[in-house]
Short mmCIF file of C-alpha atoms and ligand atoms in Angstrom, two decimals:
data_model
loop_
_atom_site.label_atom_id
_atom_site.label_comp_id
_atom_site.label_asym_id
_atom_site.label_seq_id
_atom_site.Cartn_x
_atom_site.Cartn_y
_atom_site.Cartn_z
CA MET A 1 -100.95 -98.32 -133.13
CA HIS A 2 -101.83 -98.46 -129.47
CA PHE A 3 -100.21 -101.12 -127.33
CA GLU A 4 -102.33 -104.17 -126.58
CA ILE A 5 -101.58 -107.34 -124.65
CA ASP A 6 -101.71 -110.06 -127.30
CA ASP A 7 -103.00 -113.60 -127.01
CA GLU A 8 -99.57 -115.07 -127.60
CA PHE A 9 -98.16 -113.23 -124.61
CA ILE A 10 -101.01 -114.45 -122.43
CA ALA A 11 -100.49 -118.03 -123.62
CA LYS A 12 -96.76 -117.82 -122.84
CA GLN A 13 -97.44 -116.53 -119.35
CA ASN A 14 -100.01 -119.28 -118.84
CA GLU A 15 -97.46 -121.88 -119.91
CA LYS A 16 -95.38 -121.11 -116.80
CA ARG A 17 -98.29 -121.83 -114.47
CA ARG A 18 -100.11 -124.60 -116.31
CA ILE A 19 -98.68 -127.67 -114.52
CA GLU A 20 -99.12 -126.26 -111.05
CA VAL A 21 -102.67 -125.09 -111.68
CA ALA A 22 -103.67 -128.39 -113.30
CA ALA A 23 -102.43 -130.26 -110.23
CA ASP A 24 -104.45 -128.00 -107.89
CA TYR A 25 -107.50 -128.41 -110.11
CA ASP A 26 -107.24 -132.22 -110.09
CA TYR A 27 -106.85 -132.27 -106.34
CA LEU A 28 -109.93 -130.10 -105.90
CA ALA A 29 -111.85 -132.22 -108.44
CA GLY A 30 -111.18 -135.29 -106.24
CA LYS A 31 -112.30 -133.51 -103.09
CA LEU A 32 -115.52 -132.33 -104.72
CA ARG A 33 -116.20 -135.74 -106.25
CA ARG A 34 -116.40 -137.21 -102.75
CA LYS A 35 -119.31 -134.83 -102.21
CA ASN A 36 -120.88 -135.78 -105.52
CA ILE A 37 -120.01 -132.46 -107.09
CA ASP A 38 -118.72 -132.45 -110.66
CA ILE A 39 -116.01 -129.81 -110.92
CA GLU A 40 -116.67 -129.37 -114.64
CA ASN A 41 -120.14 -127.99 -113.90
CA LEU A 42 -118.60 -125.37 -111.68
CA THR A 43 -115.97 -124.49 -114.26
CA ASP A 44 -118.73 -123.98 -116.84
CA LYS A 45 -120.49 -121.67 -114.40
CA ALA A 46 -117.30 -119.72 -113.75
CA GLU A 47 -116.82 -119.29 -117.50
CA ALA A 48 -120.38 -118.05 -117.96
CA PHE A 49 -120.25 -115.55 -115.08
CA ARG A 50 -120.51 -111.87 -116.13
CA VAL A 51 -120.01 -108.55 -114.39
CA ALA A 52 -119.93 -105.12 -116.02
CA VAL A 53 -117.12 -102.67 -115.36
CA PRO A 54 -117.76 -98.96 -114.77
CA SER A 55 -116.12 -96.60 -117.25
CA TRP A 56 -115.29 -94.35 -114.31
CA GLY A 57 -113.44 -97.18 -112.57
CA VAL A 58 -110.49 -97.29 -114.99
CA GLY A 59 -109.22 -93.88 -113.91
CA THR A 60 -107.78 -93.26 -110.45
CA GLY A 61 -110.49 -92.24 -108.02
CA GLY A 62 -110.17 -89.63 -105.36
CA THR A 63 -111.29 -88.79 -101.88
CA ARG A 64 -112.70 -85.48 -100.67
CA PHE A 65 -109.10 -84.49 -99.98
CA ALA A 66 -107.07 -85.40 -103.02
CA ARG A 67 -106.59 -87.46 -106.07
CA PHE A 68 -103.25 -88.98 -107.00
CA PRO A 69 -103.37 -89.61 -110.75
CA LEU A 70 -101.52 -92.55 -112.21
CA PRO A 71 -99.38 -92.24 -115.34
CA GLY A 72 -101.12 -93.49 -118.45
CA GLU A 73 -104.66 -92.91 -117.27
CA PRO A 74 -107.28 -92.83 -120.02
CA ARG A 75 -108.04 -89.33 -121.27
CA ASP A 76 -111.30 -89.97 -123.06
CA VAL A 77 -113.98 -92.57 -123.51
CA TYR A 78 -112.05 -94.39 -126.24
CA GLU A 79 -109.03 -94.84 -124.00
CA LYS A 80 -111.33 -95.94 -121.20
CA LEU A 81 -112.70 -98.62 -123.52
CA GLU A 82 -109.15 -99.69 -124.41
CA ASP A 83 -108.52 -100.24 -120.70
CA CYS A 84 -111.83 -102.07 -120.26
CA ALA A 85 -110.85 -104.28 -123.21
CA THR A 86 -107.57 -105.10 -121.48
CA VAL A 87 -109.37 -106.14 -118.32
CA PHE A 88 -111.77 -108.21 -120.43
CA LYS A 89 -108.94 -109.87 -122.33
CA LEU A 90 -107.26 -111.06 -119.14
CA VAL A 91 -110.26 -112.06 -117.00
CA ARG A 92 -112.88 -112.86 -119.71
CA SER A 93 -115.86 -112.20 -117.42
CA THR A 94 -116.21 -108.46 -118.13
CA PRO A 95 -117.39 -107.83 -121.72
CA ALA A 96 -119.86 -105.10 -120.70
CA VAL A 97 -119.11 -101.49 -119.80
CA SER A 98 -121.40 -99.14 -117.91
CA LEU A 99 -121.08 -95.54 -119.15
CA HIS A 100 -121.63 -92.32 -117.24
CA ILE A 101 -123.15 -89.34 -119.07
CA PRO A 102 -121.93 -86.64 -119.65
CA TRP A 103 -118.49 -87.89 -118.55
CA ASP A 104 -118.49 -90.37 -121.44
CA LYS A 105 -120.80 -88.58 -123.85
CA PRO A 106 -119.79 -89.76 -127.31
CA GLY A 107 -119.47 -87.36 -130.23
CA ASP A 108 -120.54 -90.16 -132.55
CA PRO A 109 -122.36 -92.98 -130.73
CA ALA A 110 -122.31 -95.30 -133.78
CA GLU A 111 -118.53 -94.97 -134.02
CA LEU A 112 -118.13 -95.64 -130.29
CA ARG A 113 -120.33 -98.70 -130.56
CA LYS A 114 -118.21 -100.01 -133.41
CA PHE A 115 -115.01 -99.32 -131.46
CA ALA A 116 -116.41 -101.32 -128.54
CA ARG A 117 -117.65 -104.16 -130.72
CA GLU A 118 -114.22 -104.54 -132.35
CA ARG A 119 -112.86 -105.24 -128.89
CA GLY A 120 -115.60 -107.69 -127.93
CA LEU A 121 -117.26 -105.14 -125.66
CA HIS A 122 -120.83 -103.95 -125.38
CA PHE A 123 -122.69 -101.44 -123.21
CA ASP A 124 -124.50 -102.17 -120.00
CA ALA A 125 -126.71 -99.71 -118.07
CA MET A 126 -126.30 -95.99 -118.80
CA ASN A 127 -125.75 -93.78 -115.75
CA SER A 128 -127.15 -90.27 -115.66
CA ASN A 129 -125.47 -87.53 -113.70
CA THR A 130 -127.45 -84.78 -112.03
CA PHE A 131 -125.22 -84.63 -108.97
CA GLN A 132 -122.85 -82.01 -110.34
CA ASP A 133 -123.10 -79.01 -112.66
CA GLN A 134 -121.60 -79.16 -116.13
CA ARG A 135 -120.00 -76.31 -118.04
CA GLY A 136 -122.64 -74.27 -119.84
CA GLN A 137 -125.51 -75.80 -117.90
CA LYS A 138 -128.43 -73.41 -117.47
CA LEU A 139 -129.65 -74.24 -113.98
CA SER A 140 -127.72 -75.55 -110.99
CA TYR A 141 -128.20 -78.86 -109.15
CA LYS A 142 -126.73 -77.44 -105.94
CA PHE A 143 -130.08 -77.88 -104.18
CA GLY A 144 -131.38 -80.89 -106.04
CA SER A 145 -132.28 -82.20 -109.46
CA LEU A 146 -135.31 -84.44 -110.01
CA THR A 147 -136.72 -83.15 -106.69
CA HIS A 148 -135.65 -79.49 -106.82
CA PRO A 149 -138.38 -77.05 -105.73
CA ASP A 150 -137.96 -75.17 -109.04
CA PRO A 151 -139.88 -77.00 -111.80
CA GLY A 152 -137.34 -75.68 -114.32
CA VAL A 153 -134.51 -77.56 -112.62
CA ARG A 154 -136.63 -80.69 -112.41
CA ARG A 155 -137.40 -80.44 -116.12
CA GLN A 156 -133.72 -79.99 -116.97
CA ALA A 157 -132.83 -83.09 -114.93
CA VAL A 158 -135.62 -85.09 -116.57
CA GLU A 159 -134.41 -84.04 -120.01
CA HIS A 160 -130.87 -85.09 -119.15
CA ASN A 161 -132.11 -88.58 -118.20
CA ILE A 162 -134.08 -88.82 -121.43
CA GLU A 163 -130.95 -87.81 -123.35
CA CYS A 164 -129.11 -90.68 -121.60
CA ILE A 165 -131.78 -93.08 -122.87
CA GLU A 166 -131.44 -91.67 -126.39
CA ILE A 167 -127.65 -92.09 -126.37
CA GLY A 168 -128.04 -95.54 -124.82
CA LYS A 169 -130.39 -96.64 -127.58
CA LEU A 170 -127.75 -95.79 -130.18
CA LEU A 171 -125.14 -97.71 -128.18
CA GLY A 172 -127.25 -100.84 -127.71
CA SER A 173 -127.76 -100.40 -123.97
CA LYS A 174 -131.01 -101.58 -122.39
CA ALA A 175 -131.12 -99.88 -119.01
CA LEU A 176 -130.81 -96.54 -117.28
CA THR A 177 -129.50 -96.26 -113.74
CA VAL A 178 -130.71 -93.21 -111.84
CA TRP A 179 -128.89 -92.17 -108.73
CA ILE A 180 -129.68 -88.70 -107.42
CA ALA A 181 -127.75 -86.81 -104.79
CA ASP A 182 -130.90 -84.91 -103.79
CA GLY A 183 -131.31 -84.45 -100.09
CA GLY A 184 -130.80 -82.02 -97.24
CA ASN A 185 -127.81 -81.06 -95.18
CA PHE A 186 -129.96 -79.64 -92.40
CA PRO A 187 -133.26 -80.46 -90.74
CA GLY A 188 -136.03 -78.43 -92.29
CA GLN A 189 -134.09 -77.80 -95.51
CA MET A 190 -136.52 -79.80 -97.60
CA HIS A 191 -140.06 -81.02 -97.23
CA SER A 192 -139.68 -84.81 -97.01
CA ARG A 193 -142.99 -85.86 -98.53
CA ARG A 194 -143.13 -83.18 -101.20
CA ALA A 195 -139.60 -84.05 -102.39
CA LEU A 196 -140.63 -87.68 -102.87
CA GLU A 197 -143.75 -86.62 -104.76
CA TRP A 198 -141.59 -84.56 -107.12
CA TYR A 199 -139.25 -87.51 -107.54
CA LEU A 200 -142.15 -89.69 -108.64
CA GLU A 201 -143.48 -87.01 -110.94
CA SER A 202 -140.08 -86.56 -112.60
CA MET A 203 -139.43 -90.30 -112.81
CA GLN A 204 -142.83 -90.89 -114.42
CA VAL A 205 -141.77 -88.72 -117.35
CA ILE A 206 -138.45 -90.56 -117.64
CA TYR A 207 -140.24 -93.91 -117.35
CA LYS A 208 -142.50 -93.00 -120.28
CA ALA A 209 -139.42 -92.37 -122.44
CA LEU A 210 -138.12 -95.93 -121.90
CA PRO A 211 -138.28 -98.20 -124.95
CA ASP A 212 -140.27 -101.42 -124.46
CA ASN A 213 -137.26 -103.61 -123.87
CA TRP A 214 -135.57 -101.18 -121.46
CA ARG A 215 -135.55 -101.08 -117.67
CA VAL A 216 -134.80 -98.30 -115.23
CA PHE A 217 -132.76 -99.01 -112.11
CA LEU A 218 -133.44 -96.88 -109.04
CA GLU A 219 -130.35 -96.57 -106.83
CA HIS A 220 -130.88 -95.62 -103.21
CA LYS A 221 -128.28 -94.16 -100.88
CA LEU A 222 -128.47 -93.39 -97.19
CA TYR A 223 -126.38 -90.23 -97.09
CA GLU A 224 -123.65 -88.28 -98.88
CA PRO A 225 -123.24 -85.76 -100.40
CA ALA A 226 -126.34 -84.70 -98.42
CA PHE A 227 -125.48 -85.35 -94.79
CA TYR A 228 -128.84 -85.07 -93.05
CA SER A 229 -131.35 -86.75 -95.35
CA THR A 230 -131.63 -88.08 -98.88
CA VAL A 231 -134.77 -88.45 -100.96
CA ILE A 232 -134.21 -92.07 -102.04
CA ASN A 233 -132.59 -93.11 -98.80
CA ASP A 234 -133.24 -96.83 -98.53
CA TRP A 235 -134.52 -99.94 -100.29
CA GLY A 236 -138.03 -99.47 -98.89
CA THR A 237 -138.41 -96.06 -100.50
CA SER A 238 -136.82 -97.39 -103.66
CA TYR A 239 -139.22 -100.35 -103.69
CA TYR A 240 -142.23 -98.10 -103.19
CA CYS A 241 -141.15 -95.90 -106.11
CA ALA A 242 -140.40 -98.87 -108.36
CA ARG A 243 -143.89 -100.21 -107.70
CA GLU A 244 -145.51 -96.86 -108.35
CA LEU A 245 -143.63 -96.47 -111.62
CA GLY A 246 -144.39 -99.88 -113.11
CA PRO A 247 -142.87 -103.20 -114.17
CA LYS A 248 -139.88 -101.68 -115.96
CA ALA A 249 -138.66 -100.01 -112.76
CA LEU A 250 -136.44 -102.06 -110.44
CA CYS A 251 -134.26 -101.45 -107.40
CA LEU A 252 -130.48 -101.38 -107.64
CA VAL A 253 -128.42 -102.29 -104.60
CA ASP A 254 -125.07 -100.53 -104.25
CA LEU A 255 -123.39 -102.37 -101.40
CA GLY A 256 -121.88 -99.15 -100.03
CA HIS A 257 -125.16 -97.29 -99.78
CA HIS A 258 -126.35 -98.64 -96.43
CA ALA A 259 -125.68 -97.95 -92.78
CA PRO A 260 -122.83 -100.03 -91.32
CA ASN A 261 -123.91 -103.53 -90.23
CA VAL A 262 -127.14 -103.50 -92.21
CA ASN A 263 -128.05 -107.02 -93.30
CA ILE A 264 -127.76 -106.50 -97.05
CA GLU A 265 -128.39 -110.15 -97.94
CA MET A 266 -131.83 -109.80 -96.35
CA ILE A 267 -132.56 -106.77 -98.53
CA VAL A 268 -131.49 -108.82 -101.53
CA ALA A 269 -133.79 -111.69 -100.52
CA ARG A 270 -136.72 -109.32 -100.10
CA LEU A 271 -136.20 -107.64 -103.46
CA ILE A 272 -135.95 -111.05 -105.15
CA GLN A 273 -139.16 -112.17 -103.48
CA PHE A 274 -140.96 -109.01 -104.57
CA GLY A 275 -139.68 -109.29 -108.15
CA LYS A 276 -137.92 -105.93 -107.96
CA LEU A 277 -134.19 -106.67 -107.82
CA ALA A 278 -132.49 -104.72 -110.63
CA GLY A 279 -128.97 -105.77 -109.79
CA PHE A 280 -125.89 -104.47 -108.02
CA HIS A 281 -123.16 -101.97 -107.81
CA PHE A 282 -120.53 -104.11 -106.16
CA ASN A 283 -117.85 -102.64 -103.93
CA ASP A 284 -116.84 -102.99 -100.29
CA SER A 285 -116.65 -100.71 -97.31
CA LYS A 286 -115.77 -100.43 -93.66
CA TYR A 287 -117.49 -97.22 -92.63
CA GLY A 288 -119.58 -95.55 -95.32
CA ASP A 289 -119.71 -95.48 -99.10
CA ASP A 290 -115.99 -96.25 -99.16
CA ASP A 291 -116.04 -97.75 -102.67
CA LEU A 292 -113.25 -100.20 -101.84
CA ASP A 293 -112.64 -103.29 -103.93
CA ALA A 294 -115.35 -105.98 -103.83
CA GLY A 295 -114.61 -108.69 -101.30
CA SER A 296 -111.72 -106.82 -99.68
CA ILE A 297 -113.34 -106.07 -96.31
CA LYS A 298 -116.35 -108.36 -95.84
CA PRO A 299 -115.93 -111.42 -98.05
CA PHE A 300 -118.41 -113.45 -95.97
CA GLN A 301 -121.11 -110.84 -96.58
CA LEU A 302 -120.41 -111.04 -100.31
CA PHE A 303 -120.76 -114.81 -100.13
CA LEU A 304 -124.06 -114.52 -98.25
CA ILE A 305 -125.39 -112.16 -100.91
CA PHE A 306 -124.46 -114.65 -103.61
CA ASN A 307 -125.99 -117.38 -101.50
CA GLU A 308 -129.35 -115.60 -101.94
CA LEU A 309 -128.73 -115.03 -105.65
CA VAL A 310 -127.75 -118.62 -106.35
CA ASP A 311 -130.66 -119.91 -104.31
CA ALA A 312 -132.99 -117.81 -106.52
CA GLU A 313 -131.20 -119.01 -109.66
CA LEU A 314 -131.54 -122.67 -108.67
CA SER A 315 -135.16 -122.35 -107.65
CA SER A 316 -136.01 -120.66 -110.97
CA VAL A 317 -137.59 -117.53 -109.54
CA PRO A 318 -139.57 -116.00 -112.44
CA ASP A 319 -137.97 -113.04 -114.27
CA PHE A 320 -134.86 -113.31 -112.12
CA ASP A 321 -132.17 -111.59 -114.17
CA PRO A 322 -130.07 -109.25 -112.02
CA ALA A 323 -127.46 -107.00 -113.62
CA TYR A 324 -124.05 -107.19 -111.99
CA MET A 325 -121.87 -104.10 -112.12
CA LEU A 326 -118.82 -102.90 -110.25
CA ASP A 327 -118.88 -99.39 -108.81
CA GLN A 328 -115.61 -98.67 -107.04
CA SER A 329 -113.12 -95.88 -106.52
CA HIS A 330 -109.52 -96.97 -106.89
CA ASN A 331 -107.48 -94.44 -104.97
CA VAL A 332 -104.25 -96.26 -104.16
CA THR A 333 -104.12 -99.20 -106.57
CA ASP A 334 -103.77 -99.53 -110.30
CA PRO A 335 -107.45 -99.36 -111.28
CA LEU A 336 -107.12 -102.12 -113.86
CA GLU A 337 -105.62 -104.47 -111.30
CA SER A 338 -108.40 -103.67 -108.84
CA LEU A 339 -111.06 -104.33 -111.48
CA MET A 340 -109.50 -107.67 -112.38
CA MET A 341 -109.25 -108.75 -108.78
CA SER A 342 -112.79 -107.60 -108.00
CA ALA A 343 -114.25 -109.46 -110.99
CA ALA A 344 -112.54 -112.61 -109.70
CA GLU A 345 -113.81 -112.02 -106.16
CA LEU A 346 -117.40 -111.92 -107.40
CA ASN A 347 -116.92 -115.04 -109.45
CA ARG A 348 -115.40 -116.72 -106.39
CA ALA A 349 -118.38 -115.84 -104.18
CA TYR A 350 -120.72 -117.04 -106.94
CA LEU A 351 -118.97 -120.43 -107.17
CA GLN A 352 -118.78 -120.84 -103.41
CA ALA A 353 -122.51 -120.20 -103.20
CA HIS A 354 -122.97 -123.02 -105.70
CA LEU A 355 -121.13 -125.32 -103.30
CA VAL A 356 -123.79 -124.99 -100.60
CA ASP A 357 -125.58 -128.30 -100.19
CA ARG A 358 -129.11 -126.90 -100.51
CA GLN A 359 -130.88 -130.11 -99.70
CA GLU A 360 -128.99 -130.58 -96.46
CA LEU A 361 -129.50 -126.91 -95.67
CA ALA A 362 -133.25 -127.25 -96.15
CA GLU A 363 -133.20 -130.27 -93.83
CA ALA A 364 -131.24 -128.38 -91.18
CA GLN A 365 -133.75 -125.54 -91.40
CA GLU A 366 -136.64 -127.99 -91.18
CA LYS A 367 -135.12 -129.61 -88.09
CA CYS A 368 -134.31 -126.25 -86.50
CA ASP A 369 -130.59 -127.04 -86.44
CA PRO A 370 -128.81 -123.67 -86.68
CA LEU A 371 -125.33 -125.08 -86.09
CA LYS A 372 -125.63 -127.53 -88.96
CA ALA A 373 -127.08 -124.82 -91.21
CA LEU A 374 -124.23 -122.44 -90.47
CA SER A 375 -121.62 -125.17 -90.91
CA LEU A 376 -123.02 -125.96 -94.38
CA LEU A 377 -122.57 -122.33 -95.38
CA LYS A 378 -119.11 -122.19 -93.84
CA GLN A 379 -118.02 -125.35 -95.61
CA ALA A 380 -118.90 -123.77 -98.93
CA PHE A 381 -117.37 -120.42 -98.01
CA THR A 382 -114.05 -121.92 -96.92
CA THR A 383 -113.56 -124.06 -100.02
CA ASP A 384 -110.75 -122.63 -102.10
CA VAL A 385 -112.13 -122.41 -105.63
CA ALA A 386 -109.14 -120.49 -107.03
CA PRO A 387 -108.07 -123.37 -109.32
CA ILE A 388 -111.53 -123.36 -110.92
CA LEU A 389 -111.33 -119.63 -111.56
CA ALA A 390 -107.88 -119.99 -113.09
CA ILE A 391 -108.85 -122.88 -115.37
CA ALA A 392 -112.08 -121.13 -116.42
CA ARG A 393 -110.10 -118.04 -117.41
CA GLU A 394 -107.55 -120.09 -119.31
CA ARG A 395 -110.18 -122.10 -121.19
CA SER A 396 -111.84 -118.92 -122.37
CA GLY A 397 -108.55 -117.46 -123.59
CA GLY A 398 -107.73 -115.33 -120.55
CA ALA A 399 -104.86 -115.37 -118.10
CA ILE A 400 -104.34 -117.95 -115.37
CA ASP A 401 -102.94 -115.10 -113.27
CA PRO A 402 -104.37 -111.86 -114.71
CA ILE A 403 -102.56 -109.44 -112.41
CA ASP A 404 -99.10 -110.95 -112.79
CA THR A 405 -99.64 -111.18 -116.54
CA PHE A 406 -100.75 -107.54 -116.64
CA ARG A 407 -97.66 -106.48 -114.71
CA ALA A 408 -95.32 -108.55 -116.86
CA SER A 409 -96.78 -107.02 -120.03
CA GLY A 410 -95.61 -103.51 -119.13
CA TYR A 411 -99.07 -102.20 -120.10
CA ARG A 412 -99.11 -99.33 -117.62
CA HIS A 413 -95.68 -98.15 -118.68
CA ARG A 414 -96.60 -98.31 -122.35
CA LYS A 415 -99.79 -96.34 -121.73
CA ALA A 416 -97.84 -93.72 -119.79
CA GLU A 417 -95.80 -93.15 -122.96
CA GLU A 418 -98.81 -93.22 -125.27
CA ARG A 419 -100.98 -90.94 -123.16
CA PRO A 420 -98.59 -88.21 -122.15
CA SER A 421 -100.79 -85.25 -121.34
CA ALA A 422 -102.97 -87.20 -118.92
CA HIS A 423 -104.48 -84.41 -116.95
CA ARG A 424 -107.38 -84.91 -114.59
CA ILE A 425 -110.11 -86.92 -116.25
CA SER A 426 -113.49 -85.68 -115.23
CA ALA A 427 -114.61 -89.07 -113.93
CA GLY A 428 -114.23 -89.91 -110.29
CA ILE A 429 -116.46 -91.20 -107.56
CA VAL A 430 -118.18 -88.37 -105.84
C1 RM4 B 1 -122.49 -92.60 -106.48
C2 RM4 B 1 -123.34 -93.78 -106.90
C3 RM4 B 1 -123.51 -93.89 -108.37
C4 RM4 B 1 -122.28 -93.58 -109.15
C5 RM4 B 1 -121.60 -92.35 -108.64
C6 RM4 B 1 -120.30 -92.08 -109.37
O1 RM4 B 1 -122.10 -92.70 -105.14
O2 RM4 B 1 -122.80 -94.96 -106.38
O3 RM4 B 1 -123.91 -95.17 -108.72
O4 RM4 B 1 -122.71 -93.35 -110.45
O5 RM4 B 1 -121.35 -92.48 -107.27
MN1 MN B 2 -123.38 -96.88 -107.26
MN1 MN B 3 -121.73 -94.82 -104.28
#
């Protein structure tokens, strides 16, 4: 039997915090009532909020220099799911897991699906991987995959993506995320227009293999590992390709995949308006694709992104159904703690965005009153919604304080004993 944190333990831990949290909740309820906001509506929203965790996020990540593995890291996809189930149990907002193929390629997909289902989990978007070579692979991706000048390499990469769809079908997934590392390190290395034509050609074949109820998410990235140019470098290119491919193709925004200071909330607004927002890979960054924990560096930006999302939700934009996923690299923290905190940060930004008085904001915009408009956003952003998050977690059977409860359970220590030969798992953010 593998160690699990049981419901009784969570309830006991919650007991210690219940009185204090209830008092904070009541106080906040009173404050919100004065603004005609019913706290219970917000708590329902917090309970309903969902974000998928990446299978590769439960192992310690690395930088280009080193990786410092943690004792008790998962050694295979089953152990990764056990860790995802632990996160889910404590925070309750993360029942979906996004898999990466071939890192998580299951021997028996039906068995893996059952294993997940028994833990209340299901599978979100499948991620293909043509940014590194695998053992026994015929042709190399060193100089590209879906856009490689050699049609044989392109075909191999296309087939890999189709295999991801096939595995995903057996697992109950409904989306494929395609991120390619294709690009050039030096000017002149690749023909810019031809590479994009090949991308479209390759993607058209993959698109045709999508079942009716599936979608494909195109993920752009400005640079890295290619340091001069990338083929799908920005949201404009991604949008063009999604349009060319058809209605099942949408654009995925990874927050780390833009130049510093780019106004990401504007990109989000545009993609919503054009009906092409697939969803997100949430993380945070200071300089590049740092893959730090969501909300750790630029919480106001995260709030402004959710401000666009909530605005779209409340104005019933047709077909608005973005997929929320985390995509982070946990180098110096316990990955499970980072995932729990990040899930809460997203939920926090989501609730704060719901606190924006949209009628007053519309009036301020109408009257050309920028100061009032900004102050309405700031009021929402500075409201401490932590008691709502805690009560929402508790009501759905999770922990009032997930990280303290996780630490008190001794989970990491128990896993270190159970998973002794934890050598380097192949997953890691590249
Ligand atoms: C990339 C990109 C992809 C992720 C890999 C691991 O930078 O963000 O989404 O699958 O990292
Ligand atoms: Mn990503
Ligand atoms: Mn990335």
